[in-house]
XYZ file of C-alpha atoms in Angstrom:
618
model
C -9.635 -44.972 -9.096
C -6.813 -42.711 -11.204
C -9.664 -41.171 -12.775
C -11.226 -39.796 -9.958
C -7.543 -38.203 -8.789
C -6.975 -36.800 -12.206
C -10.781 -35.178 -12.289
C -9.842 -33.862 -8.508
C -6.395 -32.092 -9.753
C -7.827 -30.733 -13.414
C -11.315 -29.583 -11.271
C -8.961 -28.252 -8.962
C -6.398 -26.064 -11.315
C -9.432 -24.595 -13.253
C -11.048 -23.899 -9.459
C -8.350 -22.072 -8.294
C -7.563 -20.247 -12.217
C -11.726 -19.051 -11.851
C -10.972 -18.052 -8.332
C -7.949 -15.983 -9.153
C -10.599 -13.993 -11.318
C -13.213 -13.169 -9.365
C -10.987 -11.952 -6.278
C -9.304 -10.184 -8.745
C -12.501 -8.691 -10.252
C -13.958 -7.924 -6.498
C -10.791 -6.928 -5.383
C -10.985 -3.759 -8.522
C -13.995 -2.816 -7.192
C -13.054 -2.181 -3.417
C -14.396 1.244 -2.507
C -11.557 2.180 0.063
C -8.321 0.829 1.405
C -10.101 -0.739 4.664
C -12.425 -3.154 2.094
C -9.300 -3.418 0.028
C -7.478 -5.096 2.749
C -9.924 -7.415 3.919
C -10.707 -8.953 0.620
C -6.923 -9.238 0.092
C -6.542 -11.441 3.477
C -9.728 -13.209 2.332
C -8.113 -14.165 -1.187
C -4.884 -15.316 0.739
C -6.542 -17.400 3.007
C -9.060 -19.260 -0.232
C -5.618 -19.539 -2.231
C -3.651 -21.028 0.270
C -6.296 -23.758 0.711
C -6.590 -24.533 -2.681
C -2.706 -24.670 -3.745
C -2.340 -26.729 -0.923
C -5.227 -29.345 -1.993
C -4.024 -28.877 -5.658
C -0.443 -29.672 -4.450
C -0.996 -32.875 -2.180
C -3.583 -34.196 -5.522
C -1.062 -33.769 -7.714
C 1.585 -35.680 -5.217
C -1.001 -38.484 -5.346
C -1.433 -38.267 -8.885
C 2.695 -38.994 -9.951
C 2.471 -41.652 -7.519
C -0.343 -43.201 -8.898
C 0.932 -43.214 -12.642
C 4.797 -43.882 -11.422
C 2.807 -47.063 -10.020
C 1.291 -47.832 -13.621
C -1.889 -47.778 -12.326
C -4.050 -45.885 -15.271
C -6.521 -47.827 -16.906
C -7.427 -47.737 -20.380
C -10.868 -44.865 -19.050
C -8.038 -43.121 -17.053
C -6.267 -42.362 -20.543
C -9.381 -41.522 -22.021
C -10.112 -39.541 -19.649
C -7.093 -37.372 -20.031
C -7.073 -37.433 -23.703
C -9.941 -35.307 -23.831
C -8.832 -32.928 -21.722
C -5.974 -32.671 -23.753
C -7.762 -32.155 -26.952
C -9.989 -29.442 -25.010
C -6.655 -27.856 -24.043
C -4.930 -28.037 -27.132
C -7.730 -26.105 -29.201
C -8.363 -23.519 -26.422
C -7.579 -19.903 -26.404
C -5.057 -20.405 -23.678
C -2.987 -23.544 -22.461
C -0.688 -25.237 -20.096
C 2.063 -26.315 -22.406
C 4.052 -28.133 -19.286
C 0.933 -29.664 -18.109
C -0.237 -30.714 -21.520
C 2.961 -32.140 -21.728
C 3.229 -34.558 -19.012
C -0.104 -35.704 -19.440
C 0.623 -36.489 -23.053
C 3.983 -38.019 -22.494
C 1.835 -40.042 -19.827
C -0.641 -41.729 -22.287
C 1.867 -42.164 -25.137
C 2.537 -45.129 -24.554
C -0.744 -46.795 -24.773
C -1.873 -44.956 -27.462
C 1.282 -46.145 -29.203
C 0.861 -49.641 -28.420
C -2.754 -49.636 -30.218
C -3.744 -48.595 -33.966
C -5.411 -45.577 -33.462
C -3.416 -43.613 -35.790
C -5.732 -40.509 -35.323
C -5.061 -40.466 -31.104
C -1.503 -40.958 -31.356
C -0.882 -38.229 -34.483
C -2.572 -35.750 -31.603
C -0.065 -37.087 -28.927
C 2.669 -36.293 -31.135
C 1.776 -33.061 -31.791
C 0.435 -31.973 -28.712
C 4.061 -33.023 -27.721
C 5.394 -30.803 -30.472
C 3.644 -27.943 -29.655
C 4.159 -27.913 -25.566
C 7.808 -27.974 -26.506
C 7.681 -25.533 -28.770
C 6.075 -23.346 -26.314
C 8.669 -24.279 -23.601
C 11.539 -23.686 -26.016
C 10.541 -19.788 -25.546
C 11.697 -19.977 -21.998
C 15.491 -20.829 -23.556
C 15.668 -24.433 -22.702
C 18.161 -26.414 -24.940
C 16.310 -29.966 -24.528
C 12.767 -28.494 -25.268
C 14.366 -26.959 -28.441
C 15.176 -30.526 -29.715
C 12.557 -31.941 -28.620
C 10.615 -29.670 -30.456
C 11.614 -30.587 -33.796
C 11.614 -34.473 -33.225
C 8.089 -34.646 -31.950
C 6.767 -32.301 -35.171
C 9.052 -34.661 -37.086
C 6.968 -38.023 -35.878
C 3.715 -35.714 -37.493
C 4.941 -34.998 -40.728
C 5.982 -38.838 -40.444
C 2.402 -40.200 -40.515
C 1.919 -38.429 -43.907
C 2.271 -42.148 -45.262
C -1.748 -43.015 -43.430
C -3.665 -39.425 -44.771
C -5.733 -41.779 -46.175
C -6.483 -44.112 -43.050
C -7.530 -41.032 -40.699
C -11.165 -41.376 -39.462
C -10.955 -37.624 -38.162
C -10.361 -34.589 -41.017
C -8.421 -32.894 -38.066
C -5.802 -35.197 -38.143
C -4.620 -34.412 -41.927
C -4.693 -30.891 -40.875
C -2.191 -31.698 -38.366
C 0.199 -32.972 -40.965
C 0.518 -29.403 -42.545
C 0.798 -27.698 -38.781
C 3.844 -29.558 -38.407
C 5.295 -28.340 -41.410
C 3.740 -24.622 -40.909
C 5.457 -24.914 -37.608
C 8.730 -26.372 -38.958
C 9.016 -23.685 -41.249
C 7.743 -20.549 -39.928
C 8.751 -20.882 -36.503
C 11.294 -23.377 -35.796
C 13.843 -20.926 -37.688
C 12.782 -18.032 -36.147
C 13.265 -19.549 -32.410
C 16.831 -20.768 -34.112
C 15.637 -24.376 -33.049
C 16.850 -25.479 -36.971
C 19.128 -24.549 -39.526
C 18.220 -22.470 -42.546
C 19.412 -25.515 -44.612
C 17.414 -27.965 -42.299
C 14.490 -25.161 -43.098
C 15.031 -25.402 -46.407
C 14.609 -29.104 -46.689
C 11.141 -29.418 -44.447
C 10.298 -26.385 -47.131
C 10.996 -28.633 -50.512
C 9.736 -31.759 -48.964
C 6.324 -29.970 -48.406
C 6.683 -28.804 -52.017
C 7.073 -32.422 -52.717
C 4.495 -34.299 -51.148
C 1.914 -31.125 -52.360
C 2.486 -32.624 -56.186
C 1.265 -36.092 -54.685
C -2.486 -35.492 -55.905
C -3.953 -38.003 -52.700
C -2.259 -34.805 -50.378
C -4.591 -32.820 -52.317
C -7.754 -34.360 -52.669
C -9.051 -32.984 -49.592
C -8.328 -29.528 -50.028
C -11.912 -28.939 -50.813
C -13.210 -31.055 -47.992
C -10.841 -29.252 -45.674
C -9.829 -25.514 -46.790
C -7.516 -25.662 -43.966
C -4.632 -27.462 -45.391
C -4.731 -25.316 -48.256
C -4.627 -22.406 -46.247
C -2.137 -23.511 -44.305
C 0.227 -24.959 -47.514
C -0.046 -21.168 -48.656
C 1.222 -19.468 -45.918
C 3.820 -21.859 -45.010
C 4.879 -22.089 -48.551
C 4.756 -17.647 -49.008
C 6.441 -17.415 -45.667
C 9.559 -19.125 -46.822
C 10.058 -17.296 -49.409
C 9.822 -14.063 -47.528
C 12.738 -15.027 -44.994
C 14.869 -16.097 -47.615
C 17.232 -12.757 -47.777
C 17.188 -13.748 -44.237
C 18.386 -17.298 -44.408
C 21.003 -16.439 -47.007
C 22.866 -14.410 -45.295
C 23.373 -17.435 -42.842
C 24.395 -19.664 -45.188
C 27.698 -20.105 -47.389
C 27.509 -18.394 -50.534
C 29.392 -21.427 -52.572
C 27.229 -23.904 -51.592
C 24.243 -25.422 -54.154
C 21.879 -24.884 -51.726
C 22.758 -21.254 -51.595
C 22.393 -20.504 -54.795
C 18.837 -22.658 -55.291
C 17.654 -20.407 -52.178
C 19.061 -16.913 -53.971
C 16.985 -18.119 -57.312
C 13.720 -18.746 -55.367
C 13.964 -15.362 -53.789
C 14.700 -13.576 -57.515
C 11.699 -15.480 -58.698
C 9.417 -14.695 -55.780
C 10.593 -10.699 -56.303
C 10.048 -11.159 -60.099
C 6.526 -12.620 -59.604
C 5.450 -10.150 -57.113
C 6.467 -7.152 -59.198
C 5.025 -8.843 -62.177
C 1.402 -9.651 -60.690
C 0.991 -6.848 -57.850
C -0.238 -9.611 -55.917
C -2.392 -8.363 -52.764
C -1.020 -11.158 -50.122
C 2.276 -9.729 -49.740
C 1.321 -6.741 -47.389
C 3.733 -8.326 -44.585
C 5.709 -6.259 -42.925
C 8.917 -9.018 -42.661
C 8.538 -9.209 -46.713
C 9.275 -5.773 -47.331
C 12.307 -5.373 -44.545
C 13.664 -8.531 -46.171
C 12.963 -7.078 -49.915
C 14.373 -3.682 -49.040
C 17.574 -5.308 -46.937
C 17.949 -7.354 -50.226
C 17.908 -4.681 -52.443
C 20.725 -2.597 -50.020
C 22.618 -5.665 -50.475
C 23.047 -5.416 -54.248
C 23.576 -2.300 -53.933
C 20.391 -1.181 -55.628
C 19.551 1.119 -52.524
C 21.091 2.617 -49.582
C 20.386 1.889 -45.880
C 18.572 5.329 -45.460
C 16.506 5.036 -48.782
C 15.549 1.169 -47.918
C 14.699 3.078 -44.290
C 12.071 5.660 -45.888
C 10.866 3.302 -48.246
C 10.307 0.522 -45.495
C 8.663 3.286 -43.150
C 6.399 4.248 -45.846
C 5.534 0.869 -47.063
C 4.870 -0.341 -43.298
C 2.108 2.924 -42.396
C 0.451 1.956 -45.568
C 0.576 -1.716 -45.055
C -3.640 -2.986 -44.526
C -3.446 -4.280 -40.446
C -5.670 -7.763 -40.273
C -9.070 -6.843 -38.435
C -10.050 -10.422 -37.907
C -8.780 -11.524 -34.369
C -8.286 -15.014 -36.102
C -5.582 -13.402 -38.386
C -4.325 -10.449 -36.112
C -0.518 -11.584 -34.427
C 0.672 -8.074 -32.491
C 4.028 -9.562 -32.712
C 4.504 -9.392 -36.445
C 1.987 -6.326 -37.173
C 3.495 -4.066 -34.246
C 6.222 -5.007 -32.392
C 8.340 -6.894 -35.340
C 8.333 -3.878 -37.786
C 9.039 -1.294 -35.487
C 12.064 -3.257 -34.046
C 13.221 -4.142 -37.763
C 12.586 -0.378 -37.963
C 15.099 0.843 -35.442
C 17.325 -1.343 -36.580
C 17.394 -0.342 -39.769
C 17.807 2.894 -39.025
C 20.783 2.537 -37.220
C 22.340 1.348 -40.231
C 21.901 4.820 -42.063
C 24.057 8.176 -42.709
C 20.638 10.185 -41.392
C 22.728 13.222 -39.229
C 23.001 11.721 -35.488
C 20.396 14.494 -34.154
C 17.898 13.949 -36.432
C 18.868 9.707 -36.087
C 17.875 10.120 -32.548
C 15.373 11.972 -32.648
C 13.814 9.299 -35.353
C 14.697 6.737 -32.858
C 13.039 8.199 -29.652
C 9.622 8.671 -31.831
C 9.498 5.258 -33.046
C 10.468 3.739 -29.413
C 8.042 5.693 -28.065
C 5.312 3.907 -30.634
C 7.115 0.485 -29.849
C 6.154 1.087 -25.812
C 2.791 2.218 -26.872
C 2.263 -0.993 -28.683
C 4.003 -3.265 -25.882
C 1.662 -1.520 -23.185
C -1.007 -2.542 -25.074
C 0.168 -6.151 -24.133
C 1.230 -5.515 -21.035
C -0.916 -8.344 -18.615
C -1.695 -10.376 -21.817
C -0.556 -13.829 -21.039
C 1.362 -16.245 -23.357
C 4.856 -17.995 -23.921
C 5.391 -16.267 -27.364
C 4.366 -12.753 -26.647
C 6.101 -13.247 -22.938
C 9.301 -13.766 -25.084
C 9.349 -11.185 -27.794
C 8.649 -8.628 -25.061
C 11.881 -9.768 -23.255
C 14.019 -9.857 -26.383
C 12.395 -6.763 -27.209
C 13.529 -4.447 -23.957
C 16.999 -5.616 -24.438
C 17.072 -5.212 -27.656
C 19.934 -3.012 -28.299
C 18.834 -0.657 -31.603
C 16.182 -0.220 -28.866
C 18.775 0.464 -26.053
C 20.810 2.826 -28.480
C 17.987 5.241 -28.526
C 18.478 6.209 -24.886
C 20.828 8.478 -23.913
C 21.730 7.942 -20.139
C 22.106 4.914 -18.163
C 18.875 6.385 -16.374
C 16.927 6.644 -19.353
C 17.895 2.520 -20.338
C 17.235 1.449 -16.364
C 13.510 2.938 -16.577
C 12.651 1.732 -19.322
C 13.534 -2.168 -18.524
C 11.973 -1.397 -15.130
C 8.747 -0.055 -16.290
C 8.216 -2.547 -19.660
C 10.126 -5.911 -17.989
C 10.101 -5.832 -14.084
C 6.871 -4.455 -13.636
C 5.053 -6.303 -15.910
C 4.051 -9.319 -13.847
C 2.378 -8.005 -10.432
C 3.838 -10.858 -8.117
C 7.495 -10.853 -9.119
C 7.613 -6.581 -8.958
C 6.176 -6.565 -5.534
C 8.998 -9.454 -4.457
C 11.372 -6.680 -6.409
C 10.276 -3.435 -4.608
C 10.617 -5.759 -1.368
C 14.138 -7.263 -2.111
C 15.213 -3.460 -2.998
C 13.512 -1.932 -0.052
C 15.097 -4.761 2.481
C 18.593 -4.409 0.804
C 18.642 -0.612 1.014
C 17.988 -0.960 4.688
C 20.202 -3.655 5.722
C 22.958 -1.789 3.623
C 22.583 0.948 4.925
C 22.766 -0.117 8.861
C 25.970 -2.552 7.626
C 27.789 0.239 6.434
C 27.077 1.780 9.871
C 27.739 -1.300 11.993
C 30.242 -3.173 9.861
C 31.677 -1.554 6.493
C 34.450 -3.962 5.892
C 31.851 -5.919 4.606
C 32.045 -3.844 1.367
C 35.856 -3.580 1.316
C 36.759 -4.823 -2.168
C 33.258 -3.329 -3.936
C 34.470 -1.319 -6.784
C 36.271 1.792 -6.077
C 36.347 0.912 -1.839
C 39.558 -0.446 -0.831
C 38.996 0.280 2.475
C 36.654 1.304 5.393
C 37.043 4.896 5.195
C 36.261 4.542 1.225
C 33.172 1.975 2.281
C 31.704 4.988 4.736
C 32.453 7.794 2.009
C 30.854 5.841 -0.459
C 27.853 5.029 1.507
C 25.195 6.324 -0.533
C 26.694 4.462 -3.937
C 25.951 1.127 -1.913
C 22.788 1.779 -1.187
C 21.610 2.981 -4.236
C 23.577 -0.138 -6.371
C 21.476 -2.353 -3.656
C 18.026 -0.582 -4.406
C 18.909 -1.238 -8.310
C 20.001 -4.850 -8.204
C 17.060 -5.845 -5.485
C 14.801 -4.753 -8.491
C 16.554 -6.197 -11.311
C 17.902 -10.201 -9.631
C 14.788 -11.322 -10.978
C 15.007 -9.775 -14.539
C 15.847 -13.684 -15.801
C 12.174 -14.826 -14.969
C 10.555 -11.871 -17.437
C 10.442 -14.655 -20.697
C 8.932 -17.418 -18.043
C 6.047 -15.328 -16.328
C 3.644 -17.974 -17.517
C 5.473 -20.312 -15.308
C 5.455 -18.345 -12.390
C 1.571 -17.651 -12.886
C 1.197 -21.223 -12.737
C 0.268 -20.369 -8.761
C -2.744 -22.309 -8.394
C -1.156 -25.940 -8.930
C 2.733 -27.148 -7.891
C 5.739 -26.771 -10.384
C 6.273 -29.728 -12.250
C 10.192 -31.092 -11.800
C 11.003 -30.129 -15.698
C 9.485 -26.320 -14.848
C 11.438 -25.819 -11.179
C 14.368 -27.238 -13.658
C 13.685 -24.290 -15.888
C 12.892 -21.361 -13.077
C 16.475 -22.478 -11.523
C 17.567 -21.055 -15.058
C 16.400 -17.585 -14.588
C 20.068 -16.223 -13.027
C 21.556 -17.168 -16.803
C 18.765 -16.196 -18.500
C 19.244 -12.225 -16.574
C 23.007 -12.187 -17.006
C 22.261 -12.816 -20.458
C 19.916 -10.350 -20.909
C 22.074 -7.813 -18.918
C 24.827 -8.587 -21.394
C 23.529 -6.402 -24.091
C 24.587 -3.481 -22.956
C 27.527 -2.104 -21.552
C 25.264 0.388 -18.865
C 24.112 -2.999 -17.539
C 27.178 -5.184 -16.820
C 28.049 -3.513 -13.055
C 24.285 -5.527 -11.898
C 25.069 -8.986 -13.618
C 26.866 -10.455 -10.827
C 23.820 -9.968 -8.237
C 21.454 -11.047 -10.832
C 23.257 -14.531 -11.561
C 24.430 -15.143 -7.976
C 21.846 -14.486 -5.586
C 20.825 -17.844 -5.459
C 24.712 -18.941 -4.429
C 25.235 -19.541 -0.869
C 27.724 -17.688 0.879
C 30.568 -19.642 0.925
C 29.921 -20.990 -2.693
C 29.420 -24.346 -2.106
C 25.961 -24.483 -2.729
C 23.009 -23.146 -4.848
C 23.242 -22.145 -8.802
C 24.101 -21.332 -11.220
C 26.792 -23.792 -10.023
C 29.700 -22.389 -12.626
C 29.355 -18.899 -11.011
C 32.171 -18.332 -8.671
C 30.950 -15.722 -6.326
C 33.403 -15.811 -3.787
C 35.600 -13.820 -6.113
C 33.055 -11.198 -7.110
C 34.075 -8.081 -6.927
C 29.980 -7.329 -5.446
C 30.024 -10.377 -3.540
C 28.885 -8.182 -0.623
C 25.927 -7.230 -2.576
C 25.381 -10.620 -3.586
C 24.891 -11.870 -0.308
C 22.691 -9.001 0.940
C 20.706 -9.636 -1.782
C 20.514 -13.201 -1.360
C 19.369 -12.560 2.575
C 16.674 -10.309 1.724
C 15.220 -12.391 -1.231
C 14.718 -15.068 1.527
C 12.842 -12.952 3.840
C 10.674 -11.420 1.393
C 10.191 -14.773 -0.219
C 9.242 -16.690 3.228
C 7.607 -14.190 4.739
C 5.016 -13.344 1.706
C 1.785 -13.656 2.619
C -0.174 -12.283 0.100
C 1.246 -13.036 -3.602
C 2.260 -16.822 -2.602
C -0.639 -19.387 -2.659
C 2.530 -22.195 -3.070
C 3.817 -22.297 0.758
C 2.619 -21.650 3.949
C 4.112 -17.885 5.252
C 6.548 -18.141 8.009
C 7.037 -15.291 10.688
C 9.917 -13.492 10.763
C 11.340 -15.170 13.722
C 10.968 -18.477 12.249
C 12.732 -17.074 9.047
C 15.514 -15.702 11.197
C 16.246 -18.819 13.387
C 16.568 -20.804 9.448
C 18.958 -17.596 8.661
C 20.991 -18.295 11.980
C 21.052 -21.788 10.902
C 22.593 -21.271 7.253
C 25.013 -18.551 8.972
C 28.315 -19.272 7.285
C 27.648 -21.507 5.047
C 23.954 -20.650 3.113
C 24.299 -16.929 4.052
C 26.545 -14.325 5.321
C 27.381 -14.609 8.893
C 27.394 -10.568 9.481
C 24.265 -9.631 7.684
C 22.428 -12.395 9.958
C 24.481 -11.226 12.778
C 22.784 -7.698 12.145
C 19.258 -8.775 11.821
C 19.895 -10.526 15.716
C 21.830 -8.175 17.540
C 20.122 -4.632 15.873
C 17.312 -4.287 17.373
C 15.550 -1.142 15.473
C 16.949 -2.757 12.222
C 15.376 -6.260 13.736
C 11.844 -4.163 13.826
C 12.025 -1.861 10.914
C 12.576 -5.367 8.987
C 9.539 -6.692 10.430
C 7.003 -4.050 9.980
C 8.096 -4.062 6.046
C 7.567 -7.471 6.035
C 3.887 -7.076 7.593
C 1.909 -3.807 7.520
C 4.829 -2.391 4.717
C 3.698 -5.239 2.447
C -0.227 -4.556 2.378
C 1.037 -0.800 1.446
C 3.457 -2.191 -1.575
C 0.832 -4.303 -2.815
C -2.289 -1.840 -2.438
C 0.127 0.599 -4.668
C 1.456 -2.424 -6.944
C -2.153 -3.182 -7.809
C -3.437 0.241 -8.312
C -0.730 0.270 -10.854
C -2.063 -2.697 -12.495
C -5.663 -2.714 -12.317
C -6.111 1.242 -12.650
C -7.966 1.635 -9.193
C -8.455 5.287 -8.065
């Protein structure tokens, strides 16, 4: 029966998610490294077994539905796990979405309007979620499947359950106060969700319910207030001749007018009063660095939410300090005392992002990306040093599995580096500033140090999809390995905003390119004529090892030796991977061993450290 395989794989997902916990939680409490080691073997051994069930039930699963084999209790069955999902604290928005997408159609088929307005915006909010990763077809998919919601605004009345006319008004909260923001619609298409919801609220049958449900009038509010406060942002995206331009500039005099007029208590929102204070600059009203005290000021004093229910970090901390730096760059402050401004309130900005440092979640995962590379951030830093730290300690280290695969990469490259310089140094001929062996051997301690910096950043891409990597305990679904494949773009992207960063973008976008560029992605990257191609491919050796060879943060594959991973390198010689590199690991014996150990008794002293850091053990 399907049922019985979809009970096996949910049951087995929330097994392995509770197991995660409790080794983690016994693993804190470890009185000494000897205890510490054994319990780590232990949880390696329980999480192998259980991604591997998890794995082959969810292989039996696809093949199950792909056969149309789900009966009408199979969908029922999975319904209600979605609606237990979809109002929990934390969810599987890829998940939730193929399960949904994998009922649809019966739901659709039958006239339960209150099932299939769920389906739609369960749909609608998995994509949402996924559109924080940076993929284009989640973005429009997005705003189609909220769109089907607001669409079954025509049956409020025929809903049996109150929950699905609040649904109605998420779809437009979403549309409105988050679709823009992600830049997943126009501020004109904005606009229009924004007076159709104005519309249907003068329809008095949208109302009548308002007392039976305070929800949708809560909801109406802060949809409706929320506009308003982005407009100064929205304007300055649209063309000033245009009718709708000028109807948005009159709605944002009005909204001043009334606020100044009634001292109304629900506008202490940080965004408001960046937005009113930006607007004011721009009519020349104020300058930059009086809009920048008088934001400042207005900000400290602003009342913080206590309720967890209303508390966002994102726009009470991190938002207004960003909007805060970059206002400030925008003043005539003297440069010494700009700086020093800028270090204090970067310094309150790391505090904050600290504070949300293992805290799960596609939305905060994001912001904390966009944040680090932000560059009014970035332009507080004085040295190259100063910028590489910082994304190191807030971005790579924030997710425990992907900086111990970093410190490995960097540890691996620096060594294999170091003996190729030795063994072989035309390898490097052509890296920047080495035209030739003798420059290669001068330069030998540059190579080694640019390989120790890119083996920690060629993962940076995966920082705004950690929640897809910590997906561990069951296999990636097609559409998320479709989305991980993105993380070289999404790193070269992010090493893009600033100048101190370009010399590591190659390594970070082509370390998944085979050697002779034929193969791997992204497949518009020409590595061949990289000026760090020889990076690139010592890069792309040692991320193989480490990855192949893990033992310990990897519940996904079985570990292979290091011989077995070095007859697969001898087998992609030439093609998949550099032919001298692998040439080195064969015929260098003490490199051949040194690699090993690191791989073995060097990774259970990388992790103990790497989880120290993270857990605070003594």
């Amino acid at each position: 029966m399907v049922q019985q395989e979809i009970m096996d794989y949910l049951s087995g997902i929330k097994r392995g998610s509770q197991s995660t916990s409790e080794w983690n939680r016994r693993i804190t409490l470890a009185r000494n490294f000897n205890e510490w080691i054994g319990l780590i073997k232990e949880r390696a051994k329980e999480t192998a077994v259980i991604g591997g069930e998890n794995h082959r039930a969810y292989l039996r699963l696809r093949e199950l539905v792909r056969e149309n084999r789900l009966l009408p209790g199979d969908c029922e069955y999975i319904y209600y796990w979605l609606t237990e999902s979809y109002y929990a604290e934390t969810t599987d928005p890829f998940l939730m979405m193929e399960f949904a997408e994998m009922i649809l159609p019966i739901y659709e088929s039958g006239d339960d309007l209150d099932r299939r307005i769920f389906l739609y915006t369960c749909l609608g909010f998995s994509y949402l979620e996924i559109s924080r990763t940076g993929d284009e077809l989640a973005k429009s998919k997005t705003v189609s499947w909220y769109r089907k919601v607001t669409g079954m605004r025509y049956f409020f009345e025929d809903f049996k359950d109150d929950r699905s006319r609040v649904l109605i008004f998420v779809a437009y909260c979403n549309l409105i106060r988050i679709c823009p923001e992600l830049e997943l619609i126009t501020p004109e298409e904005t606009y229009g969700f924004w007076k159709e919801l104005q519309e249907i609220r003068k329809d008095p049958l949208m109302c009548s319910f308002d007392e039976q449900i305070p929800r949708i009038r809560e909801l109406v509010h802060i949809t409706l207030e929320d506009f308003r406060v982005y407009c100064p942002k929205y304007l300055t995206k649209m063309h000033p001749g245009t009718r709708m331009y000028r109807e948005l500039s009159e709605e944002m005099e009005k909204y001043y007018a009334s606020l100044e007029d009634e001292n109304d208590e629900d506008t202490d929102d940080p965004a408001f009063f960046y937005h009113f204070y930006n607007a004011r600059v721009q009519k020349n009203e104020m300058t930059w660095t009086e809009a920048f005290y008088a934001f400042e000021k207005t900000y400290r004093e602003c009342q913080i939410p206590t309720g967890l229910a209303d508390f966002d970090p994102i726009v009470w901390y991190l938002n207004p300090l960003e909007m805060l730096l970059e206002m400030l760059g925008k003043t005539d402050i003297p440069a010494d005392r700009k700086q020093e401004k800028g270090k204090e309130l970067r310094k309150e900005l790391v505090v904050r992002l600290r504070s949300y440092f293992l805290v799960g979640g596609y939305s905060l995962s994001e912001t904390l990306a966009n944040l680090c590379f932000d560059k009014a951030i970035l332009a507080t830093m004085d040295t190259k040093d100063e910028k590489e730290s910082f994304v190191f300690d807030m971005v790579v280290s924030r997710h425990m599995n992907t900086y111990l695969h970093s410190v490995m990469v960097s540890m691996l490259a620096v060594r294999i580096t170091q003996e190729a310089v030795d063994v072989c140094p035309e390898v490097f001929v052509g890296f920047p500033g080495m035209d030739d062996v003798a420059a290669v051997k001068e330069g030998r301690m540059l190579l080694c140090h640019y390989a120790q910096k890119t083996g920690m950043f060629h993962d940076i891409g995966k920082n705004a999809i950690i929640d897809i990597i910590n997906t561990d305990m069951r296999p990636l679904t097609d559409y998320e390995y479709q989305i991980l494949r993105c993380h070289p773009n999404r790193g070269f992207a992010y090493l893009s905003q600033d100048k101190d960063f370009y010399n590591y973008r190659d390594v970070v976008i082509g370390h998944h390119k085979s050697y002779d560029g034929e193969k791997g992605y992204p497949y518009d990257f020409d590595n061949k004529s990289s000026p760090y191609k020889s990076i690139i491919d010592v890069i792309s050796v040692c991320d193989c090892l480490d990855a192949a060879t893990d033992w310990l943060g990897r519940s996904y594959h079985r570990s292979k030796t290091f011989t077995e991973v070095l007859q697969e390198l001898n087998s992609g010689a030439g093609n998949r991977y550099s032919p001298k590199i692998v040439r080195l690991l064969n015929e260098r014996q003490q490199l051949a061993n040194e690699i090993e150990e690191l791989l073995q008794d060097g990774r259970i002293r990388i992790f103990h450290e790497a989880f120290k850091k993270f857990f605070g053990m003594e």
